[in-house]
Structure formats: structure tokens, C-alpha cells
């Protein structure tokens, strides 16, 4: 039973404490300063920052790595992105999606991401994207936890079959029901789509993660519909509102009222600052909106907010490397969360707050008895990690060293 044991020496924890950490059979069995020497392999962490792994709470793995296929997004809008993806998805095969999804997950894992919630488009009749992501979820399960959202990109009522496709996808084993109310043809259909999402989630006992109000239109108010349904059904923290960029455009009187409802609802929020700073504000001249939800105010209100990349090289965003610190870095800028507590909060939004969004807290975190999934950053603190976005030196998944990366070394030659 000792073959999986490991002791990590000289770990700098997030709270600044220096400890040793023991791993046995994939679990954390002790965290304390200065363990005695035991006949167990050791790894000297040398005072580097030991953190729970990054959580990527919102990414579209089905479209990842397709930028330019069949063309690049010239307007930079969500709508042109949906159109391009609509063309690209005509040619999907299981292998096509699986290869790109796996490559992206490896890219993420190498940089310390061990928990992922992916969106999977369910608005093409073959459900190829969803099937592929369900297979990938299974294939990586020994080293990464993946959740799949059945996401009706073209609207639940955007085509005659879409409602049925969504239900079929949920029955096939998606973890969460998705939606896109602001993209439905009318406001009424948007409201109906939210009702349908909650109906399906209750019927199949699923989480909910809705693309909600991802538009600059200050009249797009589906967030209140989602929050009210979360209260009425008791689904609460099992519900997530993704994007909610229109919240950045609501008047303050309405935002104040809404905040009260959101607090009662206990729903989670996901902001995707890299993408929404580029997709939104496209119809503005100047001043140009930032196109992001009220991350700082939601956080101040005690609501759970996490951050996602949304895209890596796809029709909506041609950049992206899989580095969650880039995401937190952008949030700090766009949301003006530059205070020290705010910077720490943004780090938490790509780690522990992401775990809360995914509802995986039982298997997440650095505590005795939890799975030994952790990362070691070439940094001293959360602030230092965000500022420099340094190398993730070690990625340990359930006690197993999954990835190791050497930091770059500069050689001066004066
Ligand atoms: N689809 C959508 O509706 N919104 C997005 N931000 C992406 C895909 C990436
Ligand atoms: Fe998205």
C-alpha cells in the first residue's frame, strides 16, 4: 500500500504557512510543519507556492482550436462567431472533436487545470460534439474531472428539433443543462427557454449553466428569470449564470433590486473576461463599454463568481493559451479589482470559487482526507502569481505527478 506515497517538503501554502504535506494512496494524509524522515519518496518544493489546482469553469472544447476554419471572425461579434461555428460544425466528426478537446485538456492540465466544465453544442442533429465530449470526459477521468453542459447554441426554440435534441443530450449523460435565452427569437421564447431548462434539470436531476444575457442590450433581463426559477425550484447553487454581460449595462436602480434577488437565489456566476472584453462593445462608438458583468459588486455581495476562458482559438477568440492566470489578470484590469484583497479574490475565482461553481468542493482543496490534487507555482503568493504568471512547476493529480515544467532561464551574454 506504500507504492503511491509521497512527501512534499517545504510547501508555501496560500495563507503563507510553511508545511510538509503527506500523500498516501492518492489522498492527503497530513499537513504539518517539519515531518520526521520516513521511508517514503520526497519532493522538495523549496518554499514555492502550493495551491489547489486551477478550475476552468467555462470553456467550449468542441470549438477549441478551429480558429480560421472556414474563416476568421472579422467583425469580432458573438453573432459572426455563431455563424462561422454554424458552418464549421457541418463537418464535425467524433475524432475531429475528440482530438482537439483532448489536446486542449492536455494544454490546460500542463498549466495546472484539473477541473473543467465544458460547453458542448447540442444544436446539430447528430449530437456529434456532445457525444465526443462525453467520451473524452470518460477517457481523461483518471487525471482530470470534466463536466459537460448540453448547450443549445442556436437556441432551444431556434429550430423545430432543438428542444428534443437538448433533452436527448441530457438523457445521454450531460452533467448540466444549458441555454441561451438572449439569443432566442423573442423575449417570450427566451423566458420559455429558461422554464424548459429548469424542467429538464429537475426531470433528470442535473446542474444548470446558462449563457445568460451575453449582449450589451440593457433590456436583456433573463438573469432575473433564472434567479427567480432558482428560488422557486430550490435549485439554488446548482444553477450558474454564465457571461451576464448585460448586467454591466443595467441602470443602477434596477441593478440594486436585482442584487437582492440574486442574493436570495444563491446562484453562481461565471465571467469570461478575455472573450467578453473583445466580443462586447462592438456596436458602441465612444465611450465604449467593457462588456463584463459586475464581478466586483457580486463578489462584495458575497455571491460566488468564478472565471473562465470561454475559448481557445475558435470563431469567437483567436488567441488563448490555456493559462488561467491570464484570465484572472484580465479580470483584475477590466473589473478594476486592483486592491490586494481583490487580487486575491480573482485568484480564488480561478481556483476555489470555480470548484464551488462546479459543485465539486467535496473533492477539492488542500485538506487532510481530500484527493491529493494540487499544483506548485514558481511564485510566493497569489499576488506574485498573478503579477508574473509564472510557470506551474508541478501538477499532481490524485497523488500522481502528472506534469512537470521547467521555468525559463535567461542567460546574459554581455
Ligand atoms: N457561444 C456563445 O453563445 N457565446 C460565447 N461566448 C461562445 C460561444 C464562445
Ligand atoms: Fe460561453
Tab-separated table of C-alpha atoms and ligand atoms in Angstrom:
chain	number	residue	atom	x	y	z
A	1	UNK	CA	0.000	0.000	0.000
A	2	UNK	CA	3.047	2.316	0.147
A	3	UNK	CA	3.716	2.449	-3.582
A	4	UNK	CA	1.780	5.696	-4.088
A	5	UNK	CA	3.205	7.562	-1.146
A	6	UNK	CA	4.998	10.857	-1.402
A	7	UNK	CA	6.020	13.643	0.935
A	8	UNK	CA	6.189	17.206	-0.308
A	9	UNK	CA	8.666	19.186	1.768
A	10	UNK	CA	8.761	22.956	2.314
A	11	UNK	CA	5.424	23.886	0.804
A	12	UNK	CA	4.327	27.511	0.966
A	13	UNK	CA	0.581	27.442	1.385
A	14	UNK	CA	-1.793	30.152	0.157
A	15	UNK	CA	-2.097	31.510	3.719
A	16	UNK	CA	1.700	31.870	3.911
A	17	UNK	CA	2.313	28.907	6.247
A	18	UNK	CA	5.319	26.666	5.540
A	19	UNK	CA	4.412	22.997	5.874
A	20	UNK	CA	5.168	19.490	4.697
A	21	UNK	CA	2.393	17.555	3.047
A	22	UNK	CA	1.990	13.771	3.006
A	23	UNK	CA	0.211	11.854	0.264
A	24	UNK	CA	-0.868	8.239	0.632
A	25	UNK	CA	-2.776	6.306	-1.991
A	26	UNK	CA	-3.884	9.446	-3.754
A	27	UNK	CA	-5.127	11.243	-0.652
A	28	UNK	CA	-3.663	13.995	1.517
A	29	UNK	CA	-2.991	12.306	4.852
A	30	UNK	CA	-1.137	15.007	6.770
A	31	UNK	CA	-0.278	18.691	6.560
A	32	UNK	CA	2.113	19.927	9.258
A	33	UNK	CA	5.489	21.605	9.668
A	34	UNK	CA	8.667	19.519	9.771
A	35	UNK	CA	7.663	15.879	9.397
A	36	UNK	CA	10.226	13.353	10.612
A	37	UNK	CA	12.064	11.466	7.835
A	38	UNK	CA	10.181	8.384	6.696
A	39	UNK	CA	10.996	5.656	4.195
A	40	UNK	CA	8.887	7.394	1.569
A	41	UNK	CA	9.899	9.281	-1.610
A	42	UNK	CA	10.175	13.028	-1.076
A	43	UNK	CA	9.929	16.061	-3.304
A	44	UNK	CA	11.482	19.331	-2.109
A	45	UNK	CA	9.116	22.154	-3.036
A	46	UNK	CA	11.718	24.722	-1.908
A	47	UNK	CA	9.242	27.188	-0.499
A	48	UNK	CA	7.269	27.594	-3.714
A	49	UNK	CA	3.525	28.242	-3.656
A	50	UNK	CA	1.371	25.142	-3.302
A	51	UNK	CA	-2.174	25.777	-4.441
A	52	UNK	CA	-5.285	23.795	-5.125
A	53	UNK	CA	-5.473	23.242	-8.892
A	54	UNK	CA	-6.971	25.712	-11.308
A	55	UNK	CA	-10.596	25.249	-12.242
A	56	UNK	CA	-11.669	26.114	-15.768
A	57	UNK	CA	-15.371	26.673	-15.174
A	58	UNK	CA	-16.365	27.730	-18.691
A	59	UNK	CA	-14.817	26.592	-21.929
A	60	UNK	CA	-16.142	25.455	-25.295
A	61	UNK	CA	-13.959	22.432	-26.033
A	62	UNK	CA	-15.953	21.443	-29.120
A	63	UNK	CA	-14.893	24.571	-30.995
A	64	UNK	CA	-11.387	24.876	-29.497
A	65	UNK	CA	-8.503	25.038	-31.972
A	66	UNK	CA	-10.692	25.762	-35.001
A	67	UNK	CA	-9.845	29.452	-35.468
A	68	UNK	CA	-9.813	30.313	-39.170
A	69	UNK	CA	-11.949	27.333	-40.159
A	70	UNK	CA	-13.502	28.115	-42.516
A	71	UNK	CA	-12.636	31.796	-41.882
A	72	UNK	CA	-11.676	34.228	-39.137
A	73	UNK	CA	-14.218	36.409	-37.354
A	74	UNK	CA	-13.809	39.858	-38.935
A	75	UNK	CA	-16.498	41.792	-37.054
A	76	UNK	CA	-15.407	40.312	-33.736
A	77	UNK	CA	-19.029	39.860	-32.669
A	78	UNK	CA	-20.719	36.962	-30.917
A	79	UNK	CA	-23.113	36.739	-33.848
A	80	UNK	CA	-20.473	36.326	-36.537
A	81	UNK	CA	-18.841	33.740	-34.281
A	82	UNK	CA	-22.078	31.749	-34.091
A	83	UNK	CA	-22.380	31.969	-37.877
A	84	UNK	CA	-18.834	30.721	-38.503
A	85	UNK	CA	-19.250	27.919	-35.986
A	86	UNK	CA	-22.540	27.057	-37.718
A	87	UNK	CA	-20.526	26.423	-40.882
A	88	UNK	CA	-17.655	24.599	-39.180
A	89	UNK	CA	-19.959	22.291	-37.275
A	90	UNK	CA	-21.353	20.854	-40.509
A	91	UNK	CA	-18.065	18.969	-40.841
A	92	UNK	CA	-17.670	17.664	-37.286
A	93	UNK	CA	-16.704	14.066	-36.699
A	94	UNK	CA	-16.192	12.297	-33.395
A	95	UNK	CA	-12.450	12.134	-33.967
A	96	UNK	CA	-12.204	15.764	-35.015
A	97	UNK	CA	-13.836	16.937	-31.775
A	98	UNK	CA	-12.121	14.389	-29.537
A	99	UNK	CA	-8.620	15.130	-30.803
A	100	UNK	CA	-8.996	18.890	-30.381
A	101	UNK	CA	-10.723	18.553	-26.993
A	102	UNK	CA	-8.035	16.212	-25.657
A	103	UNK	CA	-5.233	18.422	-26.932
A	104	UNK	CA	-6.846	21.398	-25.210
A	105	UNK	CA	-7.314	19.480	-21.948
A	106	UNK	CA	-3.641	18.477	-22.008
A	107	UNK	CA	-2.695	22.106	-22.618
A	108	UNK	CA	-4.822	23.076	-19.608
A	109	UNK	CA	-3.565	20.295	-17.346
A	110	UNK	CA	0.072	21.104	-18.083
A	111	UNK	CA	-0.688	24.555	-16.698
A	112	UNK	CA	-2.391	23.301	-13.563
A	113	UNK	CA	-6.046	22.913	-14.510
A	114	UNK	CA	-7.553	19.692	-13.121
A	115	UNK	CA	-11.265	20.564	-13.112
A	116	UNK	CA	-13.086	21.662	-16.251
A	117	UNK	CA	-16.659	22.481	-17.163
A	118	UNK	CA	-17.063	22.410	-20.924
A	119	UNK	CA	-19.962	23.557	-23.024
A	120	UNK	CA	-20.956	21.143	-25.800
A	121	UNK	CA	-23.156	22.374	-28.617
A	122	UNK	CA	-26.331	20.294	-28.986
A	123	UNK	CA	-27.929	22.093	-31.891
A	124	UNK	CA	-26.789	19.821	-34.681
A	125	UNK	CA	-28.911	16.695	-35.266
A	126	UNK	CA	-26.120	14.106	-34.915
A	127	UNK	CA	-25.094	15.407	-31.459
A	128	UNK	CA	-21.522	14.642	-32.513
A	129	UNK	CA	-19.967	17.372	-30.370
A	130	UNK	CA	-21.768	16.218	-27.266
A	131	UNK	CA	-21.061	12.530	-27.834
A	132	UNK	CA	-17.371	13.304	-28.393
A	133	UNK	CA	-17.135	15.345	-25.190
A	134	UNK	CA	-18.872	12.624	-23.173
A	135	UNK	CA	-16.304	10.136	-24.479
A	136	UNK	CA	-13.427	12.480	-23.664
A	137	UNK	CA	-14.847	13.028	-20.164
A	138	UNK	CA	-14.588	9.267	-19.666
A	139	UNK	CA	-11.137	8.907	-21.254
A	140	UNK	CA	-9.487	11.537	-19.036
A	141	UNK	CA	-11.284	10.723	-15.810
A	142	UNK	CA	-8.240	9.235	-14.093
A	143	UNK	CA	-6.378	12.548	-14.194
A	144	UNK	CA	-8.936	15.263	-14.842
A	145	UNK	CA	-12.521	15.927	-13.821
A	146	UNK	CA	-14.647	17.138	-16.727
A	147	UNK	CA	-18.270	18.236	-16.642
A	148	UNK	CA	-20.227	18.596	-19.868
A	149	UNK	CA	-23.008	21.140	-20.355
A	150	UNK	CA	-25.585	20.407	-23.053
A	151	UNK	CA	-25.513	23.824	-24.724
A	152	UNK	CA	-28.119	24.675	-27.388
A	153	UNK	CA	-26.025	27.270	-29.259
A	154	UNK	CA	-28.741	28.007	-31.836
A	155	UNK	CA	-31.492	28.393	-29.218
A	156	UNK	CA	-33.869	25.851	-27.706
A	157	UNK	CA	-36.579	27.299	-29.932
A	158	UNK	CA	-34.307	28.314	-32.799
A	159	UNK	CA	-35.211	25.218	-34.810
A	160	UNK	CA	-38.035	22.684	-34.620
A	161	UNK	CA	-35.862	19.865	-33.346
A	162	UNK	CA	-33.644	21.787	-30.937
A	163	UNK	CA	-35.762	21.237	-27.864
A	164	UNK	CA	-35.742	17.477	-28.487
A	165	UNK	CA	-32.009	17.489	-29.172
A	166	UNK	CA	-31.383	19.193	-25.849
A	167	UNK	CA	-33.419	16.603	-23.967
A	168	UNK	CA	-31.700	13.785	-25.828
A	169	UNK	CA	-28.307	15.221	-24.895
A	170	UNK	CA	-29.292	15.442	-21.249
A	171	UNK	CA	-30.552	11.864	-21.309
A	172	UNK	CA	-27.244	10.781	-22.898
A	173	UNK	CA	-25.441	11.876	-19.758
A	174	UNK	CA	-24.575	15.566	-19.861
A	175	UNK	CA	-23.862	16.912	-16.375
A	176	UNK	CA	-25.697	20.185	-16.828
A	177	UNK	CA	-28.461	21.737	-18.904
A	178	UNK	CA	-27.527	24.886	-20.805
A	179	UNK	CA	-29.349	27.599	-22.685
A	180	UNK	CA	-29.050	30.926	-24.439
A	181	UNK	CA	-32.211	32.950	-23.714
A	182	UNK	CA	-30.903	36.287	-25.096
A	183	UNK	CA	-30.416	34.596	-28.485
A	184	UNK	CA	-33.941	33.153	-28.736
A	185	UNK	CA	-36.084	34.886	-31.364
A	186	UNK	CA	-38.268	36.776	-28.899
A	187	UNK	CA	-38.185	37.725	-25.243
A	188	UNK	CA	-41.098	35.354	-24.637
A	189	UNK	CA	-39.225	32.441	-26.162
A	190	UNK	CA	-36.256	33.388	-24.012
A	191	UNK	CA	-38.378	33.143	-20.870
A	192	UNK	CA	-39.871	29.876	-22.095
A	193	UNK	CA	-36.378	28.503	-22.719
A	194	UNK	CA	-35.409	29.185	-19.105
A	195	UNK	CA	-38.544	27.389	-17.902
A	196	UNK	CA	-37.699	24.444	-20.144
A	197	UNK	CA	-34.128	24.298	-18.814
A	198	UNK	CA	-35.358	24.085	-15.228
A	199	UNK	CA	-37.935	21.470	-16.196
A	200	UNK	CA	-35.243	19.270	-17.767
A	201	UNK	CA	-32.810	19.798	-14.891
A	202	UNK	CA	-35.434	18.666	-12.407
A	203	UNK	CA	-36.595	15.736	-14.521
A	204	UNK	CA	-33.049	14.363	-14.957
A	205	UNK	CA	-31.530	15.771	-11.738
A	206	UNK	CA	-28.872	17.905	-13.463
A	207	UNK	CA	-26.965	21.078	-12.799
A	208	UNK	CA	-27.804	24.187	-14.836
A	209	UNK	CA	-25.369	26.522	-16.597
A	210	UNK	CA	-26.977	29.103	-18.870
A	211	UNK	CA	-25.339	31.527	-21.278
A	212	UNK	CA	-27.354	34.434	-19.933
A	213	UNK	CA	-27.626	37.978	-21.265
A	214	UNK	CA	-24.386	37.841	-23.240
A	215	UNK	CA	-25.221	41.045	-25.054
A	216	UNK	CA	-24.825	44.773	-24.404
A	217	UNK	CA	-28.599	45.287	-24.545
A	218	UNK	CA	-29.609	46.754	-21.176
A	219	UNK	CA	-33.110	45.352	-21.810
A	220	UNK	CA	-31.846	41.787	-21.789
A	221	UNK	CA	-33.100	40.683	-18.376
A	222	UNK	CA	-33.093	36.905	-18.332
A	223	UNK	CA	-30.865	36.825	-15.256
A	224	UNK	CA	-33.861	37.758	-13.101
A	225	UNK	CA	-35.844	34.930	-14.714
A	226	UNK	CA	-33.058	32.454	-13.960
A	227	UNK	CA	-32.650	33.680	-10.374
A	228	UNK	CA	-36.403	33.558	-9.737
A	229	UNK	CA	-36.568	29.990	-11.091
A	230	UNK	CA	-33.614	29.027	-8.871
A	231	UNK	CA	-35.534	30.347	-5.851
A	232	UNK	CA	-38.821	28.742	-6.848
A	233	UNK	CA	-37.387	25.312	-7.634
A	234	UNK	CA	-34.900	25.295	-4.774
A	235	UNK	CA	-32.176	24.551	-7.341
A	236	UNK	CA	-30.100	27.400	-5.839
A	237	UNK	CA	-26.353	26.786	-6.031
A	238	UNK	CA	-26.853	24.070	-8.649
A	239	UNK	CA	-27.538	26.943	-11.048
A	240	UNK	CA	-24.936	29.069	-12.834
A	241	UNK	CA	-25.428	32.166	-14.951
A	242	UNK	CA	-22.555	32.489	-17.410
A	243	UNK	CA	-21.422	35.741	-19.050
A	244	UNK	CA	-24.336	38.022	-17.871
A	245	UNK	CA	-22.594	40.901	-19.636
A	246	UNK	CA	-25.818	42.957	-19.909
A	247	UNK	CA	-25.561	43.388	-16.132
A	248	UNK	CA	-22.749	45.800	-16.912
A	249	UNK	CA	-25.275	47.954	-18.795
A	250	UNK	CA	-28.240	47.875	-16.405
A	251	UNK	CA	-29.151	51.102	-14.634
A	252	UNK	CA	-28.119	51.176	-11.001
A	253	UNK	CA	-31.671	51.304	-9.627
A	254	UNK	CA	-32.512	48.044	-11.378
A	255	UNK	CA	-29.123	46.534	-10.543
A	256	UNK	CA	-29.769	47.293	-6.868
A	257	UNK	CA	-33.108	45.500	-6.918
A	258	UNK	CA	-31.631	42.600	-8.885
A	259	UNK	CA	-28.761	42.179	-6.419
A	260	UNK	CA	-31.260	41.424	-3.649
A	261	UNK	CA	-32.895	38.695	-5.720
A	262	UNK	CA	-29.507	37.251	-6.685
A	263	UNK	CA	-28.509	37.007	-3.018
A	264	UNK	CA	-31.677	35.088	-2.231
A	265	UNK	CA	-31.116	32.765	-5.176
A	266	UNK	CA	-27.571	31.573	-4.249
A	267	UNK	CA	-26.766	31.002	-7.928
A	268	UNK	CA	-23.193	31.083	-9.237
A	269	UNK	CA	-21.750	33.434	-11.831
A	270	UNK	CA	-19.074	32.894	-14.418
A	271	UNK	CA	-17.397	35.825	-16.148
A	272	UNK	CA	-15.159	35.301	-19.152
A	273	UNK	CA	-13.124	38.496	-19.281
A	274	UNK	CA	-10.747	37.600	-22.126
A	275	UNK	CA	-13.586	36.957	-24.530
A	276	UNK	CA	-16.177	39.464	-23.407
A	277	UNK	CA	-13.774	42.415	-23.418
A	278	UNK	CA	-13.356	41.686	-27.139
A	279	UNK	CA	-16.876	40.490	-28.141
A	280	UNK	CA	-18.884	43.197	-26.390
A	281	UNK	CA	-18.964	46.918	-27.059
A	282	UNK	CA	-18.814	46.276	-30.807
A	283	UNK	CA	-21.853	48.434	-31.528
A	284	UNK	CA	-20.587	51.264	-29.322
A	285	UNK	CA	-18.645	54.234	-30.563
A	286	UNK	CA	-17.191	56.085	-27.552
A	287	UNK	CA	-17.359	55.752	-24.630
A	288	UNK	CA	-17.092	52.019	-25.305
A	289	UNK	CA	-18.460	49.569	-22.751
A	290	UNK	CA	-16.273	46.920	-21.153
A	291	UNK	CA	-18.871	44.242	-21.691
A	292	UNK	CA	-18.391	42.379	-18.466
A	293	UNK	CA	-20.730	41.554	-15.632
A	294	UNK	CA	-20.428	43.289	-12.252
A	295	UNK	CA	-17.813	40.909	-10.887
A	296	UNK	CA	-16.599	43.194	-8.122
A	297	UNK	CA	-20.081	44.008	-6.853
A	298	UNK	CA	-21.239	40.372	-6.973
A	299	UNK	CA	-18.141	39.378	-5.012
A	300	UNK	CA	-18.688	42.197	-2.491
A	301	UNK	CA	-22.259	40.959	-2.087
A	302	UNK	CA	-20.922	37.535	-1.084
A	303	UNK	CA	-22.087	35.777	-4.236
A	304	UNK	CA	-19.974	33.099	-5.866
A	305	UNK	CA	-18.183	34.237	-9.011
A	306	UNK	CA	-15.686	32.198	-10.998
A	307	UNK	CA	-13.790	32.995	-14.180
A	308	UNK	CA	-13.409	31.037	-17.402
A	309	UNK	CA	-11.515	31.313	-20.649
A	310	UNK	CA	-14.589	30.510	-22.769
A	311	UNK	CA	-12.458	29.957	-25.877
A	312	UNK	CA	-9.036	28.890	-27.047
A	313	UNK	CA	-8.504	29.646	-30.733
A	314	UNK	CA	-12.031	29.417	-32.058
A	315	UNK	CA	-14.536	31.530	-34.050
A	316	UNK	CA	-15.070	33.846	-31.075
A	317	UNK	CA	-11.476	34.305	-29.964
A	318	UNK	CA	-8.382	33.531	-31.969
A	319	UNK	CA	-5.956	33.806	-29.029
A	320	UNK	CA	-5.635	31.848	-25.781
A	321	UNK	CA	-3.043	29.527	-24.310
A	322	UNK	CA	-4.882	27.752	-21.514
A	323	UNK	CA	-3.303	29.815	-18.764
A	324	UNK	CA	-5.881	30.582	-16.051
A	325	UNK	CA	-3.658	33.295	-14.607
A	326	UNK	CA	-4.154	35.236	-17.858
A	327	UNK	CA	-7.893	35.073	-17.203
A	328	UNK	CA	-7.562	36.357	-13.630
A	329	UNK	CA	-5.115	39.029	-14.839
A	330	UNK	CA	-7.623	40.308	-17.389
A	331	UNK	CA	-10.430	40.296	-14.796
A	332	UNK	CA	-8.333	42.437	-12.473
A	333	UNK	CA	-7.929	45.010	-15.231
A	334	UNK	CA	-11.384	45.030	-16.758
A	335	UNK	CA	-13.232	44.858	-13.425
A	336	UNK	CA	-10.747	47.219	-11.725
A	337	UNK	CA	-10.120	44.748	-8.927
A	338	UNK	CA	-6.678	46.090	-8.153
A	339	UNK	CA	-6.847	46.152	-4.334
A	340	UNK	CA	-4.829	43.432	-2.599
A	341	UNK	CA	-7.929	41.592	-1.324
A	342	UNK	CA	-9.446	41.969	-4.793
A	343	UNK	CA	-6.393	40.468	-6.496
A	344	UNK	CA	-6.525	37.525	-4.104
A	345	UNK	CA	-10.247	37.172	-4.842
A	346	UNK	CA	-9.527	36.992	-8.584
A	347	UNK	CA	-7.033	34.187	-7.932
A	348	UNK	CA	-9.727	32.411	-5.918
A	349	UNK	CA	-12.104	32.821	-8.883
A	350	UNK	CA	-9.897	30.508	-10.959
A	351	UNK	CA	-9.415	28.053	-8.092
A	352	UNK	CA	-11.676	27.543	-5.083
A	353	UNK	CA	-14.575	29.643	-6.378
A	354	UNK	CA	-14.517	27.664	-9.607
A	355	UNK	CA	-14.792	24.473	-7.549
A	356	UNK	CA	-17.856	25.936	-5.873
A	357	UNK	CA	-19.433	26.732	-9.245
A	358	UNK	CA	-18.810	23.136	-10.363
A	359	UNK	CA	-20.149	21.835	-7.034
A	360	UNK	CA	-17.039	19.688	-6.598
A	361	UNK	CA	-15.937	21.093	-3.236
A	362	UNK	CA	-16.012	17.641	-1.588
A	363	UNK	CA	-13.094	16.508	-3.772
A	364	UNK	CA	-11.299	19.865	-3.953
A	365	UNK	CA	-8.899	21.714	-1.677
A	366	UNK	CA	-5.796	21.138	0.380
A	367	UNK	CA	-7.030	19.358	3.486
A	368	UNK	CA	-6.431	16.006	5.130
A	369	UNK	CA	-8.660	13.336	3.654
A	370	UNK	CA	-9.113	15.059	0.281
A	371	UNK	CA	-7.685	13.762	-3.003
A	372	UNK	CA	-4.093	14.985	-3.418
A	373	UNK	CA	-4.742	17.199	-6.434
A	374	UNK	CA	-2.542	20.259	-6.242
A	375	UNK	CA	-0.154	22.458	-8.161
A	376	UNK	CA	3.158	24.121	-7.393
A	377	UNK	CA	3.711	27.578	-8.830
A	378	UNK	CA	7.061	29.285	-9.227
A	379	UNK	CA	5.685	32.076	-7.023
A	380	UNK	CA	5.497	33.302	-3.440
A	381	UNK	CA	1.864	34.321	-3.160
A	382	UNK	CA	-1.344	34.745	-5.114
A	383	UNK	CA	-0.407	38.347	-5.865
A	384	UNK	CA	3.034	37.330	-7.136
A	385	UNK	CA	1.465	34.560	-9.237
A	386	UNK	CA	-0.992	36.942	-10.859
A	387	UNK	CA	1.592	39.637	-11.486
A	388	UNK	CA	4.169	37.417	-13.203
A	389	UNK	CA	2.023	34.499	-14.345
A	390	UNK	CA	4.955	32.156	-13.755
A	391	UNK	CA	5.475	28.523	-14.660
A	392	UNK	CA	3.406	25.838	-12.963
A	393	UNK	CA	6.311	23.634	-11.857
A	394	UNK	CA	4.391	20.528	-10.774
A	395	UNK	CA	0.890	19.300	-11.374
A	396	UNK	CA	-0.151	16.484	-9.062
A	397	UNK	CA	-3.463	14.779	-9.764
A	398	UNK	CA	-4.809	12.424	-7.084
A	399	UNK	CA	-1.338	11.806	-5.759
A	400	UNK	CA	0.259	11.198	-9.162
A	401	UNK	CA	2.780	13.590	-10.699
A	402	UNK	CA	1.011	14.408	-13.959
A	403	UNK	CA	3.162	17.200	-15.385
A	404	UNK	CA	6.399	18.938	-14.597
A	405	UNK	CA	7.651	22.106	-16.315
A	406	UNK	CA	11.000	23.845	-16.012
A	407	UNK	CA	10.836	27.615	-15.659
A	408	UNK	CA	12.592	29.555	-18.432
A	409	UNK	CA	16.183	30.595	-17.710
A	410	UNK	CA	17.708	33.770	-19.137
A	411	UNK	CA	21.403	33.681	-19.976
A	412	UNK	CA	23.072	37.071	-20.035
A	413	UNK	CA	25.850	37.424	-22.578
A	414	UNK	CA	27.160	40.954	-22.097
B	1	LIG	N1	-21.157	30.753	-27.881
B	1	LIG	C1	-21.789	31.779	-27.264
B	1	LIG	O1	-23.023	31.887	-27.340
B	1	LIG	N2	-21.078	32.653	-26.542
B	1	LIG	C2	-19.753	32.540	-26.462
B	1	LIG	N3	-19.061	33.430	-25.736
B	1	LIG	C3	-19.091	31.476	-27.122
B	1	LIG	C4	-19.839	30.599	-27.812
B	1	LIG	C5	-17.617	31.355	-27.033
B	2	LIG	FE1	-19.527	30.566	-23.499
